[in-house]
Amino acid sequence: MDSDEVADRPAESTASGPAGRVPHMGGPEIGPLIEPARASLGATGRKRPQMPARPAGKAYAGDRRGDRLSPEPTVEIATFEEFPAERFSRPG
């Protein structure tokens, strides 16, 4: 998720007054954990060896099943691939 959009959510919730529980927030797409690393390296022009990691243990078993994913995307500003490309773009 785009950090600006994440930061806007509490401000919007506060401005609209008490609402109890607010809906979950989820990004516009779901992908493998290695993709953000590839996007960041590509945006900065760095090259590093990349190996997919599969975290072990009960804490990560739920992640692998998708238990912590938002049922529907709720943000649409930028994908993770767009975020580092914009943040680390070089002028010129």
mmCIF file with all atom_site columns, N, CA, C and O in Angstrom, residues 42-90:
data_model
loop_
_atom_site.group_PDB
_atom_site.id
_atom_site.type_symbol
_atom_site.label_atom_id
_atom_site.label_alt_id
_atom_site.label_comp_id
_atom_site.label_asym_id
_atom_site.label_entity_id
_atom_site.label_seq_id
_atom_site.pdbx_PDB_ins_code
_atom_site.Cartn_x
_atom_site.Cartn_y
_atom_site.Cartn_z
_atom_site.occupancy
_atom_site.B_iso_or_equiv
_atom_site.pdbx_formal_charge
_atom_site.auth_seq_id
_atom_site.auth_comp_id
_atom_site.auth_asym_id
_atom_site.auth_atom_id
_atom_site.pdbx_PDB_model_num
ATOM 1   N N  . GLY A 1 42 ? 15.070  -2.647  -8.238  1.00 0.00 ? 42 GLY A N  1
ATOM 2   C CA . GLY A 1 42 ? 14.951  -2.150  -9.602  1.00 0.00 ? 42 GLY A CA 1
ATOM 3   C C  . GLY A 1 42 ? 14.830  -0.632  -9.645  1.00 0.00 ? 42 GLY A C  1
ATOM 4   O O  . GLY A 1 42 ? 15.428  0.032   -10.493 1.00 0.00 ? 42 GLY A O  1
ATOM 5   N N  . ALA A 1 43 ? 14.071  -0.059  -8.704  1.00 0.00 ? 43 ALA A N  1
ATOM 6   C CA . ALA A 1 43 ? 13.868  1.389   -8.683  1.00 0.00 ? 43 ALA A CA 1
ATOM 7   C C  . ALA A 1 43 ? 15.147  2.145   -8.327  1.00 0.00 ? 43 ALA A C  1
ATOM 8   O O  . ALA A 1 43 ? 15.353  3.262   -8.775  1.00 0.00 ? 43 ALA A O  1
ATOM 9   N N  . THR A 1 44 ? 15.990  1.533   -7.520  1.00 0.00 ? 44 THR A N  1
ATOM 10  C CA . THR A 1 44 ? 17.224  2.200   -7.114  1.00 0.00 ? 44 THR A CA 1
ATOM 11  C C  . THR A 1 44 ? 18.403  1.833   -7.998  1.00 0.00 ? 44 THR A C  1
ATOM 12  O O  . THR A 1 44 ? 19.490  2.368   -7.830  1.00 0.00 ? 44 THR A O  1
ATOM 13  N N  . GLY A 1 45 ? 18.188  0.911   -8.934  1.00 0.00 ? 45 GLY A N  1
ATOM 14  C CA . GLY A 1 45 ? 19.249  0.514   -9.846  1.00 0.00 ? 45 GLY A CA 1
ATOM 15  C C  . GLY A 1 45 ? 20.286  -0.407  -9.232  1.00 0.00 ? 45 GLY A C  1
ATOM 16  O O  . GLY A 1 45 ? 21.335  -0.648  -9.811  1.00 0.00 ? 45 GLY A O  1
ATOM 17  N N  . ARG A 1 46 ? 19.999  -0.944  -8.050  1.00 0.00 ? 46 ARG A N  1
ATOM 18  C CA . ARG A 1 46 ? 20.943  -1.852  -7.396  1.00 0.00 ? 46 ARG A CA 1
ATOM 19  C C  . ARG A 1 46 ? 20.670  -3.288  -7.813  1.00 0.00 ? 46 ARG A C  1
ATOM 20  O O  . ARG A 1 46 ? 19.559  -3.661  -8.147  1.00 0.00 ? 46 ARG A O  1
ATOM 21  N N  . LYS A 1 47 ? 21.711  -4.074  -7.761  1.00 0.00 ? 47 LYS A N  1
ATOM 22  C CA . LYS A 1 47 ? 21.589  -5.507  -8.058  1.00 0.00 ? 47 LYS A CA 1
ATOM 23  C C  . LYS A 1 47 ? 22.081  -6.276  -6.841  1.00 0.00 ? 47 LYS A C  1
ATOM 24  O O  . LYS A 1 47 ? 23.165  -6.020  -6.331  1.00 0.00 ? 47 LYS A O  1
ATOM 25  N N  . ARG A 1 48 ? 21.285  -7.178  -6.390  1.00 0.00 ? 48 ARG A N  1
ATOM 26  C CA . ARG A 1 48 ? 21.628  -8.023  -5.245  1.00 0.00 ? 48 ARG A CA 1
ATOM 27  C C  . ARG A 1 48 ? 21.100  -9.421  -5.524  1.00 0.00 ? 48 ARG A C  1
ATOM 28  O O  . ARG A 1 48 ? 20.077  -9.581  -6.186  1.00 0.00 ? 48 ARG A O  1
ATOM 29  N N  . PRO A 1 49 ? 21.769  -10.431 -4.999  1.00 0.00 ? 49 PRO A N  1
ATOM 30  C CA . PRO A 1 49 ? 21.209  -11.785 -5.130  1.00 0.00 ? 49 PRO A CA 1
ATOM 31  C C  . PRO A 1 49 ? 19.856  -11.846 -4.433  1.00 0.00 ? 49 PRO A C  1
ATOM 32  O O  . PRO A 1 49 ? 19.668  -11.239 -3.382  1.00 0.00 ? 49 PRO A O  1
ATOM 33  N N  . GLN A 1 50 ? 18.922  -12.549 -5.031  1.00 0.00 ? 50 GLN A N  1
ATOM 34  C CA . GLN A 1 50 ? 17.590  -12.669 -4.458  1.00 0.00 ? 50 GLN A CA 1
ATOM 35  C C  . GLN A 1 50 ? 17.213  -14.133 -4.330  1.00 0.00 ? 50 GLN A C  1
ATOM 36  O O  . GLN A 1 50 ? 17.368  -14.898 -5.269  1.00 0.00 ? 50 GLN A O  1
ATOM 37  N N  . MET A 1 51 ? 16.748  -14.464 -3.165  1.00 0.00 ? 51 MET A N  1
ATOM 38  C CA . MET A 1 51 ? 16.282  -15.825 -2.924  1.00 0.00 ? 51 MET A CA 1
ATOM 39  C C  . MET A 1 51 ? 14.938  -15.741 -2.228  1.00 0.00 ? 51 MET A C  1
ATOM 40  O O  . MET A 1 51 ? 14.786  -14.994 -1.269  1.00 0.00 ? 51 MET A O  1
ATOM 41  N N  . PRO A 1 52 ? 13.959  -16.458 -2.722  1.00 0.00 ? 52 PRO A N  1
ATOM 42  C CA . PRO A 1 52 ? 12.672  -16.433 -2.028  1.00 0.00 ? 52 PRO A CA 1
ATOM 43  C C  . PRO A 1 52 ? 12.808  -17.025 -0.633  1.00 0.00 ? 52 PRO A C  1
ATOM 44  O O  . PRO A 1 52 ? 13.532  -17.994 -0.427  1.00 0.00 ? 52 PRO A O  1
ATOM 45  N N  . ALA A 1 53 ? 12.153  -16.389 0.320   1.00 0.00 ? 53 ALA A N  1
ATOM 46  C CA . ALA A 1 53 ? 12.190  -16.874 1.705   1.00 0.00 ? 53 ALA A CA 1
ATOM 47  C C  . ALA A 1 53 ? 10.823  -17.436 2.062   1.00 0.00 ? 53 ALA A C  1
ATOM 48  O O  . ALA A 1 53 ? 9.801   -16.891 1.667   1.00 0.00 ? 53 ALA A O  1
ATOM 49  N N  . ARG A 1 54 ? 10.833  -18.498 2.787   1.00 0.00 ? 54 ARG A N  1
ATOM 50  C CA . ARG A 1 54 ? 9.585   -19.064 3.279   1.00 0.00 ? 54 ARG A CA 1
ATOM 51  C C  . ARG A 1 54 ? 9.685   -19.128 4.795   1.00 0.00 ? 54 ARG A C  1
ATOM 52  O O  . ARG A 1 54 ? 10.217  -20.102 5.347   1.00 0.00 ? 54 ARG A O  1
ATOM 53  N N  . PRO A 1 55 ? 9.208   -18.077 5.477   1.00 0.00 ? 55 PRO A N  1
ATOM 54  C CA . PRO A 1 55 ? 9.295   -18.071 6.934   1.00 0.00 ? 55 PRO A CA 1
ATOM 55  C C  . PRO A 1 55 ? 8.587   -19.274 7.528   1.00 0.00 ? 55 PRO A C  1
ATOM 56  O O  . PRO A 1 55 ? 7.527   -19.685 7.056   1.00 0.00 ? 55 PRO A O  1
ATOM 57  N N  . ALA A 1 56 ? 9.203   -19.844 8.543   1.00 0.00 ? 56 ALA A N  1
ATOM 58  C CA . ALA A 1 56 ? 8.658   -21.046 9.180   1.00 0.00 ? 56 ALA A CA 1
ATOM 59  C C  . ALA A 1 56 ? 7.917   -20.682 10.459  1.00 0.00 ? 56 ALA A C  1
ATOM 60  O O  . ALA A 1 56 ? 8.035   -19.584 10.973  1.00 0.00 ? 56 ALA A O  1
ATOM 61  N N  . GLY A 1 57 ? 7.182   -21.614 10.955  1.00 0.00 ? 57 GLY A N  1
ATOM 62  C CA . GLY A 1 57 ? 6.528   -21.459 12.246  1.00 0.00 ? 57 GLY A CA 1
ATOM 63  C C  . GLY A 1 57 ? 5.045   -21.167 12.136  1.00 0.00 ? 57 GLY A C  1
ATOM 64  O O  . GLY A 1 57 ? 4.518   -20.840 11.075  1.00 0.00 ? 57 GLY A O  1
ATOM 65  N N  . LYS A 1 58 ? 4.379   -21.283 13.288  1.00 0.00 ? 58 LYS A N  1
ATOM 66  C CA . LYS A 1 58 ? 2.929   -21.086 13.336  1.00 0.00 ? 58 LYS A CA 1
ATOM 67  C C  . LYS A 1 58 ? 2.531   -19.652 12.990  1.00 0.00 ? 58 LYS A C  1
ATOM 68  O O  . LYS A 1 58 ? 1.493   -19.426 12.381  1.00 0.00 ? 58 LYS A O  1
ATOM 69  N N  . ALA A 1 59 ? 3.350   -18.683 13.402  1.00 0.00 ? 59 ALA A N  1
ATOM 70  C CA . ALA A 1 59 ? 3.008   -17.285 13.140  1.00 0.00 ? 59 ALA A CA 1
ATOM 71  C C  . ALA A 1 59 ? 2.893   -17.010 11.645  1.00 0.00 ? 59 ALA A C  1
ATOM 72  O O  . ALA A 1 59 ? 2.047   -16.235 11.215  1.00 0.00 ? 59 ALA A O  1
ATOM 73  N N  . TYR A 1 60 ? 3.718   -17.646 10.851  1.00 0.00 ? 60 TYR A N  1
ATOM 74  C CA . TYR A 1 60 ? 3.704   -17.408 9.415   1.00 0.00 ? 60 TYR A CA 1
ATOM 75  C C  . TYR A 1 60 ? 2.792   -18.365 8.654   1.00 0.00 ? 60 TYR A C  1
ATOM 76  O O  . TYR A 1 60 ? 2.505   -18.131 7.481   1.00 0.00 ? 60 TYR A O  1
ATOM 77  N N  . ALA A 1 61 ? 2.334   -19.417 9.311   1.00 0.00 ? 61 ALA A N  1
ATOM 78  C CA . ALA A 1 61 ? 1.432   -20.356 8.641   1.00 0.00 ? 61 ALA A CA 1
ATOM 79  C C  . ALA A 1 61 ? 0.145   -19.646 8.220   1.00 0.00 ? 61 ALA A C  1
ATOM 80  O O  . ALA A 1 61 ? -0.365  -19.855 7.126   1.00 0.00 ? 61 ALA A O  1
ATOM 81  N N  . GLY A 1 62 ? -0.354  -18.780 9.083   1.00 0.00 ? 62 GLY A N  1
ATOM 82  C CA . GLY A 1 62 ? -1.550  -18.001 8.758   1.00 0.00 ? 62 GLY A CA 1
ATOM 83  C C  . GLY A 1 62 ? -1.316  -17.064 7.590   1.00 0.00 ? 62 GLY A C  1
ATOM 84  O O  . GLY A 1 62 ? -2.187  -16.864 6.753   1.00 0.00 ? 62 GLY A O  1
ATOM 85  N N  . ASP A 1 63 ? -0.119  -16.489 7.532   1.00 0.00 ? 63 ASP A N  1
ATOM 86  C CA . ASP A 1 63 ? 0.214   -15.614 6.405   1.00 0.00 ? 63 ASP A CA 1
ATOM 87  C C  . ASP A 1 63 ? 0.199   -16.397 5.099   1.00 0.00 ? 63 ASP A C  1
ATOM 88  O O  . ASP A 1 63 ? -0.309  -15.915 4.088   1.00 0.00 ? 63 ASP A O  1
ATOM 89  N N  . ARG A 1 64 ? 0.765   -17.591 5.118   1.00 0.00 ? 64 ARG A N  1
ATOM 90  C CA . ARG A 1 64 ? 0.798   -18.411 3.903   1.00 0.00 ? 64 ARG A CA 1
ATOM 91  C C  . ARG A 1 64 ? -0.614  -18.797 3.451   1.00 0.00 ? 64 ARG A C  1
ATOM 92  O O  . ARG A 1 64 ? -0.886  -18.906 2.259   1.00 0.00 ? 64 ARG A O  1
ATOM 93  N N  . ARG A 1 65 ? -1.528  -18.967 4.414   1.00 0.00 ? 65 ARG A N  1
ATOM 94  C CA . ARG A 1 65 ? -2.916  -19.297 4.080   1.00 0.00 ? 65 ARG A CA 1
ATOM 95  C C  . ARG A 1 65 ? -3.700  -18.064 3.644   1.00 0.00 ? 65 ARG A C  1
ATOM 96  O O  . ARG A 1 65 ? -4.792  -18.170 3.120   1.00 0.00 ? 65 ARG A O  1
ATOM 97  N N  . GLY A 1 66 ? -3.158  -16.878 3.916   1.00 0.00 ? 66 GLY A N  1
ATOM 98  C CA . GLY A 1 66 ? -3.855  -15.645 3.568   1.00 0.00 ? 66 GLY A CA 1
ATOM 99  C C  . GLY A 1 66 ? -4.764  -15.135 4.664   1.00 0.00 ? 66 GLY A C  1
ATOM 100 O O  . GLY A 1 66 ? -5.633  -14.294 4.417   1.00 0.00 ? 66 GLY A O  1
ATOM 101 N N  . ASP A 1 67 ? -4.568  -15.606 5.901   1.00 0.00 ? 67 ASP A N  1
ATOM 102 C CA . ASP A 1 67 ? -5.453  -15.230 7.002   1.00 0.00 ? 67 ASP A CA 1
ATOM 103 C C  . ASP A 1 67 ? -5.434  -13.732 7.312   1.00 0.00 ? 67 ASP A C  1
ATOM 104 O O  . ASP A 1 67 ? -6.416  -13.205 7.819   1.00 0.00 ? 67 ASP A O  1
ATOM 105 N N  . ARG A 1 68 ? -4.339  -13.049 7.056   1.00 0.00 ? 68 ARG A N  1
ATOM 106 C CA . ARG A 1 68 ? -4.258  -11.633 7.409   1.00 0.00 ? 68 ARG A CA 1
ATOM 107 C C  . ARG A 1 68 ? -4.537  -10.713 6.221   1.00 0.00 ? 68 ARG A C  1
ATOM 108 O O  . ARG A 1 68 ? -4.286  -9.524  6.283   1.00 0.00 ? 68 ARG A O  1
ATOM 109 N N  . LEU A 1 69 ? -5.058  -11.245 5.173   1.00 0.00 ? 69 LEU A N  1
ATOM 110 C CA . LEU A 1 69 ? -5.348  -10.434 4.001   1.00 0.00 ? 69 LEU A CA 1
ATOM 111 C C  . LEU A 1 69 ? -6.738  -9.826  4.113   1.00 0.00 ? 69 LEU A C  1
ATOM 112 O O  . LEU A 1 69 ? -7.664  -10.450 4.617   1.00 0.00 ? 69 LEU A O  1
ATOM 113 N N  . SER A 1 70 ? -6.868  -8.624  3.621   1.00 0.00 ? 70 SER A N  1
ATOM 114 C CA . SER A 1 70 ? -8.172  -7.975  3.573   1.00 0.00 ? 70 SER A CA 1
ATOM 115 C C  . SER A 1 70 ? -9.006  -8.683  2.504   1.00 0.00 ? 70 SER A C  1
ATOM 116 O O  . SER A 1 70 ? -8.496  -8.979  1.426   1.00 0.00 ? 70 SER A O  1
ATOM 117 N N  . PRO A 1 71 ? -10.276 -8.951  2.772   1.00 0.00 ? 71 PRO A N  1
ATOM 118 C CA . PRO A 1 71 ? -11.080 -9.687  1.793   1.00 0.00 ? 71 PRO A CA 1
ATOM 119 C C  . PRO A 1 71 ? -11.214 -8.965  0.456   1.00 0.00 ? 71 PRO A C  1
ATOM 120 O O  . PRO A 1 71 ? -11.335 -9.582  -0.586  1.00 0.00 ? 71 PRO A O  1
ATOM 121 N N  . GLU A 1 72 ? -11.206 -7.655  0.458   1.00 0.00 ? 72 GLU A N  1
ATOM 122 C CA . GLU A 1 72 ? -11.320 -6.860  -0.766  1.00 0.00 ? 72 GLU A CA 1
ATOM 123 C C  . GLU A 1 72 ? -10.278 -5.758  -0.727  1.00 0.00 ? 72 GLU A C  1
ATOM 124 O O  . GLU A 1 72 ? -10.012 -5.182  0.322   1.00 0.00 ? 72 GLU A O  1
ATOM 125 N N  . PRO A 1 73 ? -9.688  -5.413  -1.866  1.00 0.00 ? 73 PRO A N  1
ATOM 126 C CA . PRO A 1 73 ? -8.772  -4.266  -1.875  1.00 0.00 ? 73 PRO A CA 1
ATOM 127 C C  . PRO A 1 73 ? -9.520  -3.001  -1.461  1.00 0.00 ? 73 PRO A C  1
ATOM 128 O O  . PRO A 1 73 ? -10.650 -2.792  -1.880  1.00 0.00 ? 73 PRO A O  1
ATOM 129 N N  . THR A 1 74 ? -8.903  -2.190  -0.609  1.00 0.00 ? 74 THR A N  1
ATOM 130 C CA . THR A 1 74 ? -9.566  -0.970  -0.159  1.00 0.00 ? 74 THR A CA 1
ATOM 131 C C  . THR A 1 74 ? -8.758  0.272   -0.506  1.00 0.00 ? 74 THR A C  1
ATOM 132 O O  . THR A 1 74 ? -9.200  1.375   -0.240  1.00 0.00 ? 74 THR A O  1
ATOM 133 N N  . VAL A 1 75 ? -7.573  0.091   -1.061  1.00 0.00 ? 75 VAL A N  1
ATOM 134 C CA . VAL A 1 75 ? -6.771  1.235   -1.487  1.00 0.00 ? 75 VAL A CA 1
ATOM 135 C C  . VAL A 1 75 ? -6.425  1.046   -2.952  1.00 0.00 ? 75 VAL A C  1
ATOM 136 O O  . VAL A 1 75 ? -6.312  -0.071  -3.435  1.00 0.00 ? 75 VAL A O  1
ATOM 137 N N  . GLU A 1 76 ? -6.284  2.131   -3.653  1.00 0.00 ? 76 GLU A N  1
ATOM 138 C CA . GLU A 1 76 ? -6.046  2.017   -5.093  1.00 0.00 ? 76 GLU A CA 1
ATOM 139 C C  . GLU A 1 76 ? -5.035  3.019   -5.619  1.00 0.00 ? 76 GLU A C  1
ATOM 140 O O  . GLU A 1 76 ? -4.880  3.152   -6.821  1.00 0.00 ? 76 GLU A O  1
ATOM 141 N N  . ILE A 1 77 ? -4.362  3.750   -4.762  1.00 0.00 ? 77 ILE A N  1
ATOM 142 C CA . ILE A 1 77 ? -3.459  4.793   -5.247  1.00 0.00 ? 77 ILE A CA 1
ATOM 143 C C  . ILE A 1 77 ? -2.271  4.206   -5.998  1.00 0.00 ? 77 ILE A C  1
ATOM 144 O O  . ILE A 1 77 ? -1.993  4.582   -7.116  1.00 0.00 ? 77 ILE A O  1
ATOM 145 N N  . ALA A 1 78 ? -1.536  3.318   -5.382  1.00 0.00 ? 78 ALA A N  1
ATOM 146 C CA . ALA A 1 78 ? -0.327  2.805   -6.034  1.00 0.00 ? 78 ALA A CA 1
ATOM 147 C C  . ALA A 1 78 ? -0.046  1.381   -5.595  1.00 0.00 ? 78 ALA A C  1
ATOM 148 O O  . ALA A 1 78 ? -0.283  1.020   -4.455  1.00 0.00 ? 78 ALA A O  1
ATOM 149 N N  . THR A 1 79 ? 0.474   0.593   -6.511  1.00 0.00 ? 79 THR A N  1
ATOM 150 C CA . THR A 1 79 ? 0.948   -0.734  -6.161  1.00 0.00 ? 79 THR A CA 1
ATOM 151 C C  . THR A 1 79 ? 2.340   -0.583  -5.556  1.00 0.00 ? 79 THR A C  1
ATOM 152 O O  . THR A 1 79 ? 2.957   0.476   -5.649  1.00 0.00 ? 79 THR A O  1
ATOM 153 N N  . PHE A 1 80 ? 2.868   -1.641  -4.962  1.00 0.00 ? 80 PHE A N  1
ATOM 154 C CA . PHE A 1 80 ? 4.201   -1.525  -4.386  1.00 0.00 ? 80 PHE A CA 1
ATOM 155 C C  . PHE A 1 80 ? 5.244   -1.269  -5.460  1.00 0.00 ? 80 PHE A C  1
ATOM 156 O O  . PHE A 1 80 ? 6.209   -0.564  -5.237  1.00 0.00 ? 80 PHE A O  1
ATOM 157 N N  . GLU A 1 81 ? 5.057   -1.800  -6.639  1.00 0.00 ? 81 GLU A N  1
ATOM 158 C CA . GLU A 1 81 ? 6.013   -1.576  -7.716  1.00 0.00 ? 81 GLU A CA 1
ATOM 159 C C  . GLU A 1 81 ? 6.051   -0.103  -8.118  1.00 0.00 ? 81 GLU A C  1
ATOM 160 O O  . GLU A 1 81 ? 7.084   0.427   -8.477  1.00 0.00 ? 81 GLU A O  1
ATOM 161 N N  . GLU A 1 82 ? 4.908   0.569   -8.064  1.00 0.00 ? 82 GLU A N  1
ATOM 162 C CA . GLU A 1 82 ? 4.855   1.989   -8.413  1.00 0.00 ? 82 GLU A CA 1
ATOM 163 C C  . GLU A 1 82 ? 5.469   2.871   -7.331  1.00 0.00 ? 82 GLU A C  1
ATOM 164 O O  . GLU A 1 82 ? 6.080   3.893   -7.631  1.00 0.00 ? 82 GLU A O  1
ATOM 165 N N  . PHE A 1 83 ? 5.314   2.481   -6.071  1.00 0.00 ? 83 PHE A N  1
ATOM 166 C CA . PHE A 1 83 ? 5.791   3.294   -4.962  1.00 0.00 ? 83 PHE A CA 1
ATOM 167 C C  . PHE A 1 83 ? 7.300   3.531   -5.003  1.00 0.00 ? 83 PHE A C  1
ATOM 168 O O  . PHE A 1 83 ? 7.738   4.677   -5.003  1.00 0.00 ? 83 PHE A O  1
ATOM 169 N N  . PRO A 1 84 ? 8.161   2.497   -5.046  1.00 0.00 ? 84 PRO A N  1
ATOM 170 C CA . PRO A 1 84 ? 9.595   2.798   -5.083  1.00 0.00 ? 84 PRO A CA 1
ATOM 171 C C  . PRO A 1 84 ? 10.025  3.459   -6.377  1.00 0.00 ? 84 PRO A C  1
ATOM 172 O O  . PRO A 1 84 ? 10.947  4.276   -6.387  1.00 0.00 ? 84 PRO A O  1
ATOM 173 N N  . ALA A 1 85 ? 9.341   3.157   -7.477  1.00 0.00 ? 85 ALA A N  1
ATOM 174 C CA . ALA A 1 85 ? 9.704   3.803   -8.746  1.00 0.00 ? 85 ALA A CA 1
ATOM 175 C C  . ALA A 1 85 ? 9.487   5.311   -8.631  1.00 0.00 ? 85 ALA A C  1
ATOM 176 O O  . ALA A 1 85 ? 10.304  6.096   -9.107  1.00 0.00 ? 85 ALA A O  1
ATOM 177 N N  . GLU A 1 86 ? 8.411   5.728   -7.970  1.00 0.00 ? 86 GLU A N  1
ATOM 178 C CA . GLU A 1 86 ? 8.132   7.151   -7.787  1.00 0.00 ? 86 GLU A CA 1
ATOM 179 C C  . GLU A 1 86 ? 9.059   7.755   -6.740  1.00 0.00 ? 86 GLU A C  1
ATOM 180 O O  . GLU A 1 86 ? 9.622   8.823   -6.935  1.00 0.00 ? 86 GLU A O  1
ATOM 181 N N  . ARG A 1 87 ? 9.242   7.058   -5.655  1.00 0.00 ? 87 ARG A N  1
ATOM 182 C CA . ARG A 1 87 ? 10.041  7.588   -4.544  1.00 0.00 ? 87 ARG A CA 1
ATOM 183 C C  . ARG A 1 87 ? 11.522  7.739   -4.901  1.00 0.00 ? 87 ARG A C  1
ATOM 184 O O  . ARG A 1 87 ? 12.165  8.690   -4.495  1.00 0.00 ? 87 ARG A O  1
ATOM 185 N N  . PHE A 1 88 ? 12.052  6.795   -5.633  1.00 0.00 ? 88 PHE A N  1
ATOM 186 C CA . PHE A 1 88 ? 13.485  6.818   -5.929  1.00 0.00 ? 88 PHE A CA 1
ATOM 187 C C  . PHE A 1 88 ? 13.795  7.278   -7.344  1.00 0.00 ? 88 PHE A C  1
ATOM 188 O O  . PHE A 1 88 ? 14.914  7.120   -7.811  1.00 0.00 ? 88 PHE A O  1
ATOM 189 N N  . SER A 1 89 ? 12.816  7.859   -8.024  1.00 0.00 ? 89 SER A N  1
ATOM 190 C CA . SER A 1 89 ? 13.085  8.318   -9.397  1.00 0.00 ? 89 SER A CA 1
ATOM 191 C C  . SER A 1 89 ? 14.140  9.414   -9.351  1.00 0.00 ? 89 SER A C  1
ATOM 192 O O  . SER A 1 89 ? 14.185  10.239  -8.455  1.00 0.00 ? 89 SER A O  1
ATOM 193 N N  . ARG A 1 90 ? 14.989  9.367   -10.343 1.00 0.00 ? 90 ARG A N  1
ATOM 194 C CA . ARG A 1 90 ? 16.079  10.344  -10.418 1.00 0.00 ? 90 ARG A CA 1
ATOM 195 C C  . ARG A 1 90 ? 15.677  11.472  -11.357 1.00 0.00 ? 90 ARG A C  1
ATOM 196 O O  . ARG A 1 90 ? 15.218  11.213  -12.471 1.00 0.00 ? 90 ARG A O  1
#
